[in-house]
Coordinates of C-alpha atoms in Angstrom, one line a residue:
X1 CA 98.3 121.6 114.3
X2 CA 99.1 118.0 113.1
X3 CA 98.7 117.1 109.8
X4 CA 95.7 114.9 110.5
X5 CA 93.5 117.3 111.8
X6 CA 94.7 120.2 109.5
X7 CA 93.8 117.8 106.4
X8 CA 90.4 116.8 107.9
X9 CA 89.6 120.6 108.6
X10 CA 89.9 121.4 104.7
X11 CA 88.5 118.3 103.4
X12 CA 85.4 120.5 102.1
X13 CA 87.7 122.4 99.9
X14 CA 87.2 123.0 96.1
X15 CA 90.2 122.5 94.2
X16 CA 90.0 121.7 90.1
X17 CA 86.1 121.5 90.8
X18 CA 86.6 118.5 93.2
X19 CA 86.7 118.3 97.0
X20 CA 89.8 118.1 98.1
X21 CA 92.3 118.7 100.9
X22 CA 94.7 122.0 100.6
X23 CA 97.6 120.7 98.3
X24 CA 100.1 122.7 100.7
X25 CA 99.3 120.9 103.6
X26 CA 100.6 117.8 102.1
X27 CA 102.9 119.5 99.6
X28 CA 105.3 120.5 102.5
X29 CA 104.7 118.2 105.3
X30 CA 103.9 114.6 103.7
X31 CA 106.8 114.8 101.2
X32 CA 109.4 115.7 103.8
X33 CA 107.9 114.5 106.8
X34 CA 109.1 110.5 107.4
X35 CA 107.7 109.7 111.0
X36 CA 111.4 109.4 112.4
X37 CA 112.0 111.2 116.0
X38 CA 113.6 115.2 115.1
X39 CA 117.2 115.4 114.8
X40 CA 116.7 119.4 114.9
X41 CA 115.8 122.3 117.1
X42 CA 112.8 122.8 114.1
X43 CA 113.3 126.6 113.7
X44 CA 113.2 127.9 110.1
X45 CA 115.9 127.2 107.5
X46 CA 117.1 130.3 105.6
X47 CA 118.0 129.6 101.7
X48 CA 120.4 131.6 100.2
X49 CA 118.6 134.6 98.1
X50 CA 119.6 133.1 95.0
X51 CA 118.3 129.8 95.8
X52 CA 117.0 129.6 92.3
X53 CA 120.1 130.0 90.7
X54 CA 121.6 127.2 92.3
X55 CA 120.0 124.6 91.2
X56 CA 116.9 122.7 91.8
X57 CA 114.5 122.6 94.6
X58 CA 115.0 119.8 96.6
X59 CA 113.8 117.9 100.1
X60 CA 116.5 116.9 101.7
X61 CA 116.2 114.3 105.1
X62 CA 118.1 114.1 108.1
X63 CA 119.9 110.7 106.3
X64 CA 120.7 112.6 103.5
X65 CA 118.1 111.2 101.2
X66 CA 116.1 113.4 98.5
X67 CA 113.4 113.4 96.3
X68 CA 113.3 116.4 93.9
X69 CA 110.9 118.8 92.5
X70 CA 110.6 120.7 88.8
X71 CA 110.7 123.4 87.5
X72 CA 107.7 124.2 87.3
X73 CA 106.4 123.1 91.0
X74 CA 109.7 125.4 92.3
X75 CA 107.9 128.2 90.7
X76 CA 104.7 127.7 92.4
X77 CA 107.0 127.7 96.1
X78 CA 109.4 130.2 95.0
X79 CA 107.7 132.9 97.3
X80 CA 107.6 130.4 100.2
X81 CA 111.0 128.7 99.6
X82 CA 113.2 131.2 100.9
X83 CA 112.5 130.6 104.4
X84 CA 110.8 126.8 104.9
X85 CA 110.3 125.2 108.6
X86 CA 112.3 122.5 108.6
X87 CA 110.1 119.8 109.6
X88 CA 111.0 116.7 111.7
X89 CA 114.6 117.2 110.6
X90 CA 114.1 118.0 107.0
X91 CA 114.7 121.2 104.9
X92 CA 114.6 122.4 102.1
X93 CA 117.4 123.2 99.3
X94 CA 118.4 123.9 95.9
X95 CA 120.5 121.2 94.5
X96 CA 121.8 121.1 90.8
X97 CA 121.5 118.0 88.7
X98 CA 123.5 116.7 86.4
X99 CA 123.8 112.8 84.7
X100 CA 121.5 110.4 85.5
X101 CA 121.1 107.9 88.6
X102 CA 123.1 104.6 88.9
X103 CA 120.2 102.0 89.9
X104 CA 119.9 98.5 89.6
X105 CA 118.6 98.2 86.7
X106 CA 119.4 99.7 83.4
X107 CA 118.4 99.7 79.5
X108 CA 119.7 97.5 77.6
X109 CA 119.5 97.0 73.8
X110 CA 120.0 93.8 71.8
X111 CA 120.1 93.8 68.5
X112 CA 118.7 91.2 66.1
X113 CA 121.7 89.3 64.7
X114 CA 122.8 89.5 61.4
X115 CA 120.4 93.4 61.1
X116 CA 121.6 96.0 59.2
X117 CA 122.0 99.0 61.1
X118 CA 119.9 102.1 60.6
X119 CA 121.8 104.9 59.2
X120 CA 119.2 107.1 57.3
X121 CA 119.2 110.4 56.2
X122 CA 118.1 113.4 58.4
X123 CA 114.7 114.3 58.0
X124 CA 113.1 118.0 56.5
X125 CA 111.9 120.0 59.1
X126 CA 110.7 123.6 59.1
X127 CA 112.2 126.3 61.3
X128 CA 109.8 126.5 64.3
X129 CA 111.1 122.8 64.3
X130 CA 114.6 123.5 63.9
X131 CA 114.5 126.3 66.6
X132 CA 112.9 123.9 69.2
X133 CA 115.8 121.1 68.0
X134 CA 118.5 123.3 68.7
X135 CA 116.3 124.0 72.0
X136 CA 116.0 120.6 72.9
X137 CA 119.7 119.5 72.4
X138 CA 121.4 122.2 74.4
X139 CA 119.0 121.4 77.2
X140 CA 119.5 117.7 77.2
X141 CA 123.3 118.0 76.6
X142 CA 123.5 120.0 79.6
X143 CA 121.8 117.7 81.3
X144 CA 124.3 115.0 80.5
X145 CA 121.2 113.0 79.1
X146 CA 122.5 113.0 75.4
X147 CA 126.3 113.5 74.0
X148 CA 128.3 114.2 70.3
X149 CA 128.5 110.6 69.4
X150 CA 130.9 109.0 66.6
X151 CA 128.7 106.0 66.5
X152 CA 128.1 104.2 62.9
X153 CA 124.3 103.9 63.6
X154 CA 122.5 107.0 63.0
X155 CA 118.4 106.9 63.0
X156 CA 116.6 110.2 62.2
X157 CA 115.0 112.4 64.3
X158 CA 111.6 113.5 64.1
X159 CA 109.2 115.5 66.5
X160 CA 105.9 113.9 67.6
X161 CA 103.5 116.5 69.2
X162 CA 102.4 116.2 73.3
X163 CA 98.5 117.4 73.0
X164 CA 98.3 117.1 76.9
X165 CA 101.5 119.6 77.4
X166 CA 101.0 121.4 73.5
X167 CA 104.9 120.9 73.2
X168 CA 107.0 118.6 70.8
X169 CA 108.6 115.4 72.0
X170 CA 111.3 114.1 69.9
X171 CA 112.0 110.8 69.1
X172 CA 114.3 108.3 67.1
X173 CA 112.5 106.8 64.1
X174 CA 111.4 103.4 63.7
X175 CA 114.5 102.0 62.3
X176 CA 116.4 101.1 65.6
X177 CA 113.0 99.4 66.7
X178 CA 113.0 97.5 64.0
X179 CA 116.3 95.4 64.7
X180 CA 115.7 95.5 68.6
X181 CA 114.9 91.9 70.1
X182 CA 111.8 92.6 71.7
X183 CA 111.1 92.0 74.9
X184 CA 108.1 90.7 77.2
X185 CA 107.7 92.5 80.3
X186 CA 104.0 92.5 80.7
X187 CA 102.1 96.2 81.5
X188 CA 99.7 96.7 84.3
X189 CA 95.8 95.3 82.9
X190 CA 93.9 98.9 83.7
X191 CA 90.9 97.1 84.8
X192 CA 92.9 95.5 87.1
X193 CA 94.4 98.1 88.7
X194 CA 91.3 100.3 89.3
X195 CA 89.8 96.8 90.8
X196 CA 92.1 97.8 93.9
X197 CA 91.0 101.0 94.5
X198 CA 87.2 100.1 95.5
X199 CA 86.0 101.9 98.4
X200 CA 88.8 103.3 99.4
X201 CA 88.1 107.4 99.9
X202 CA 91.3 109.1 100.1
X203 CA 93.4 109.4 96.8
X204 CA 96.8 111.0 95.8
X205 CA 98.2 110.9 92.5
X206 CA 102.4 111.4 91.4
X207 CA 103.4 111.9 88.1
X208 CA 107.3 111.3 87.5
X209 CA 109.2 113.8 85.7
X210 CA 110.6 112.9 82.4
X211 CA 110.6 109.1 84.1
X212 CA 112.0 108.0 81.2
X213 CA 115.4 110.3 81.0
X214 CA 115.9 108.6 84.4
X215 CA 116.9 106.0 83.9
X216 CA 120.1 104.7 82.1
X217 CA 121.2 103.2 78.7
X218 CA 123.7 100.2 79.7
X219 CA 127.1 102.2 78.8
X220 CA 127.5 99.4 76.0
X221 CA 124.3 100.0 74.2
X222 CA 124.2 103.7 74.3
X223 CA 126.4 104.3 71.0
X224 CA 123.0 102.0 69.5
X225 CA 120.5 105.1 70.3
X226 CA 123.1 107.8 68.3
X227 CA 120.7 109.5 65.7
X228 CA 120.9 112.2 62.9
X229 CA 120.3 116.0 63.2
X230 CA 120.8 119.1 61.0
X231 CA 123.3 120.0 64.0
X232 CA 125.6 116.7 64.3
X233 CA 125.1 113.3 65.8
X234 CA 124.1 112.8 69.7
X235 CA 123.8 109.6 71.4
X236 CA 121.0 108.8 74.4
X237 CA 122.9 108.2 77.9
X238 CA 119.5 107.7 79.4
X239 CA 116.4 106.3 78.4
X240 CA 114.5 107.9 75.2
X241 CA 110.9 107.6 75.2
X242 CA 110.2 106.1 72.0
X243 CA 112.6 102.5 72.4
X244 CA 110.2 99.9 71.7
X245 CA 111.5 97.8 75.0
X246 CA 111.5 101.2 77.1
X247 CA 108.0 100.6 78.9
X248 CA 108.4 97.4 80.0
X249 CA 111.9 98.5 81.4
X250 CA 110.3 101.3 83.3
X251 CA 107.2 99.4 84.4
X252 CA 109.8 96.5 86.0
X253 CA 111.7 99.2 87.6
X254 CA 108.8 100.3 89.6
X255 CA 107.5 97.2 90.0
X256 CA 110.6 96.5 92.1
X257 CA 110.7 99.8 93.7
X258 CA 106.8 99.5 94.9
X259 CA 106.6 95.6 95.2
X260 CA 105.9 95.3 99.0
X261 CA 103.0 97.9 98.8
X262 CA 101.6 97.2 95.2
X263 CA 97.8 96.5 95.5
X264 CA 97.5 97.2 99.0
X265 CA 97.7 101.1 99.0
X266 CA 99.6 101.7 95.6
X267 CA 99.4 100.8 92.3
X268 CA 101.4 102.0 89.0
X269 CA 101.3 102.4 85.7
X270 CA 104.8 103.3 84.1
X271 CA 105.2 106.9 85.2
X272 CA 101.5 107.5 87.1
X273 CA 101.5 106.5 90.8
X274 CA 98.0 106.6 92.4
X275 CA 98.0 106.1 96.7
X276 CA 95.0 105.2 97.4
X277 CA 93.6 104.3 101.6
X278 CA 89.9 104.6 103.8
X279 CA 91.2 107.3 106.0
X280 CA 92.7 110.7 106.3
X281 CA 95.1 108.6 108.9
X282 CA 95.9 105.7 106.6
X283 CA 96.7 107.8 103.9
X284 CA 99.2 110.0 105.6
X285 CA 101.2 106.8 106.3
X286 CA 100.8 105.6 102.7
X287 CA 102.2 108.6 101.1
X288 CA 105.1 109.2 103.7
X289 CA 105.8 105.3 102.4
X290 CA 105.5 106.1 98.9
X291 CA 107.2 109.7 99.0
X292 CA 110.3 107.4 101.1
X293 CA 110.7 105.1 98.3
X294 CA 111.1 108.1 95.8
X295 CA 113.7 110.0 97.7
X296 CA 115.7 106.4 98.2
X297 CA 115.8 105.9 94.8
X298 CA 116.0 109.6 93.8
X299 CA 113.4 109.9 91.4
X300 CA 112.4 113.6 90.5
X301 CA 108.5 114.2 90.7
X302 CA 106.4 116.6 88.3
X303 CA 105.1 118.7 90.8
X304 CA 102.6 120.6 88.4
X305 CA 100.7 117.2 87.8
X306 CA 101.0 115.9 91.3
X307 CA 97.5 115.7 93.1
X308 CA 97.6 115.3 96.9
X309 CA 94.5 113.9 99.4
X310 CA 92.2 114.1 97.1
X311 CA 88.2 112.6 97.2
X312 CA 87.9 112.9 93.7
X313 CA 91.0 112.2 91.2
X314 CA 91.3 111.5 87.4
X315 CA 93.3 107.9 86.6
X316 CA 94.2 106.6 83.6
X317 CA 91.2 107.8 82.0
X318 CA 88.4 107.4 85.2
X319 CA 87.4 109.6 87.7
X320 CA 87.6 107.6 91.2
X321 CA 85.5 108.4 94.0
X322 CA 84.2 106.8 96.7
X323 CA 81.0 106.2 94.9
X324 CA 83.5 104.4 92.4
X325 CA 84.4 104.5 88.8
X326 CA 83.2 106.4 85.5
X327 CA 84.8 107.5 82.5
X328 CA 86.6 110.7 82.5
X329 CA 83.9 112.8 80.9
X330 CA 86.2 114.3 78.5
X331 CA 86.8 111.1 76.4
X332 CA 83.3 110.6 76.4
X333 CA 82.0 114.2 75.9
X334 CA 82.1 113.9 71.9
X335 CA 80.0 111.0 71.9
X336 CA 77.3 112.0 74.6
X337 CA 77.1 115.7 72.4
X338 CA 77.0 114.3 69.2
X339 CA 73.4 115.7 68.0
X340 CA 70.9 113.9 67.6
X341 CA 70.1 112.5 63.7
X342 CA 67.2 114.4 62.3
X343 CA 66.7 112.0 59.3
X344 CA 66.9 108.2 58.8
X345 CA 69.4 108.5 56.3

């Protein structure tokens, strides 16, 4: 059945309490399927039984281009992934990665002349923090996304909670930002960008995974991010999230990726992509443009937070319909519950 009419049959369904499409039906033919003629016979394309172990899940094109998947998404295929149609000369694969991506454009960090530079003590931490330190370093050192470092600067490290994921994120201190020439790569106005989505009825929304950590320190600078632990002294190769100048890096970086399309069926805000189009046709064609762009510039996707044909989606803190826009009714819940005042005091 093509994807069209498949998605238009399951438009009524109820998914996160609003209508929506099935989230397979574009999960595994809208990512991988790029409107170019097949280059295959289009039987199914075995894994190997250990898929898992190999490395991440990955679509992989006839050209060779990818766009990867998490963890967490590979978990909610795993039952499916060990034998996936290969569709329109695209399959399926687990692919390790390692490093980070060479792009255009990378991070760079200039220092304020004549600044000292910061070289504090480590920071007191208890040992549910310590435990998740050591955690964090062995994962992002096998990732290649942080190293020993010999550098003379030397921040401290500190841990600054997620309450969307419950987790820690953990972040140089202040010190580094403090020296760092500030740049003034503007971010997206919100009202703005949700001025471009009016009456359009067909939304998807991508989150990018750990966008930051993909993208790369200019090799010069990266001995400038080194910072303190109660296990030895690392350095960022890629990106850290708390850089003062990292978000307007990132936000130009997509700007250039999504610059032919921005406004007319796309618009973004540092790591949140939203597609938005008037029909279940249009959109198909806007997502197989943006998922294209992704998988040429090989930036990984957070499946988990990844919404697909959706009539109803939640966007930088507004629920978009086609009856329009209202505040997400969790930001405004504690206000409209507050009781009433039973005295005039």
């Amino acid at each position: 059945m093509p994807l069209r009419n498949r998605l238009a049959g399951e438009a009524n369904i109820n998914m996160h309490n609003f209508p929506s499409f099935n989230k397979k039906a574009l999960d595994f033919e809208a990512n991988i399927g790029h409107g170019h003629n097949p280059m295959t016979d289009g039987r199914k394309k075995s894994l190997l039984p250990n898929w898992k172990a190999k490395g991440l899940i990955m679509f992989v094109d006839n050209d060779g281009s990818t766009i990867e998947l998490d963890d967490e998404f590979q978990a909610g295929v795993g039952s499916e992934a060990g034998s996936v149609e290969a569709s329109r000369g695209v399959v399926v694969v687990a692919v390790a990665q390692k490093g980070v991506v060479e792009r255009e454009v990378v991070h760079a960090i200039e220092i304020i002349s004549r600044s000292n530079i910061p070289k504090g003590g480590i920071y007191q931490m208890s040992r549910g923090e310590l435990d998740e330190l050591r955690r964090q370093l062995k994962e992002l050192v096998e990732k290649c996304w942080i190293r020993p470092s010999v550098s003379p600067y030397g921040s401290p490290v500190l841990f600054v909670p997620k309450k969307k994921e419950g987790t820690l994120g953990m972040c140089i201190d202040r010190d580094l930002n403090a020296i760092n020439v500030k740049n003034r790569e503007p971010l997206p106005r919100i009202n703005d960008l949700l001025d471009r989505v009016q009456g359009c009825r067909y939304f998807s929304k991508i989150d990018l995974k750990s966008g930051y950590h993909q993208i790369a320190n200019w090799p010069e600078d990266q001995h400038k991010t080194a910072f303190q632990t109660r296990y030895g002294l690392y350095e960022f190769v890629v990106m850290p999230f708390c850089l003062c100048n990292a978000p307007g890096t990132f936000q130009h970086i997509m700007n250039r990726i999504f610059h032919d399309y921005l406004d007319k069926f796309v618009i973004v805000y540092l790591d949140d992509i939203l597609i938005f189009s008037k029909t279940v046709e249009e959109h198909v064609a806007h997502l197989d443009k943006v998922l294209s762009l992704l998988r040429q510039h090989k930036l990984k996707i957070n499946g988990e937070k990844c919404e697909f044909g959706r009539t109803r989606v939640l966007y930088l803190g507004h629920e978009i319909s086609a009856e329009g826009l209202k505040p997400d009714d969790a930001k405004v819940a504690n206000i409209r519950d507050r009781p009433r005042p039973q005295s005039v005091t």
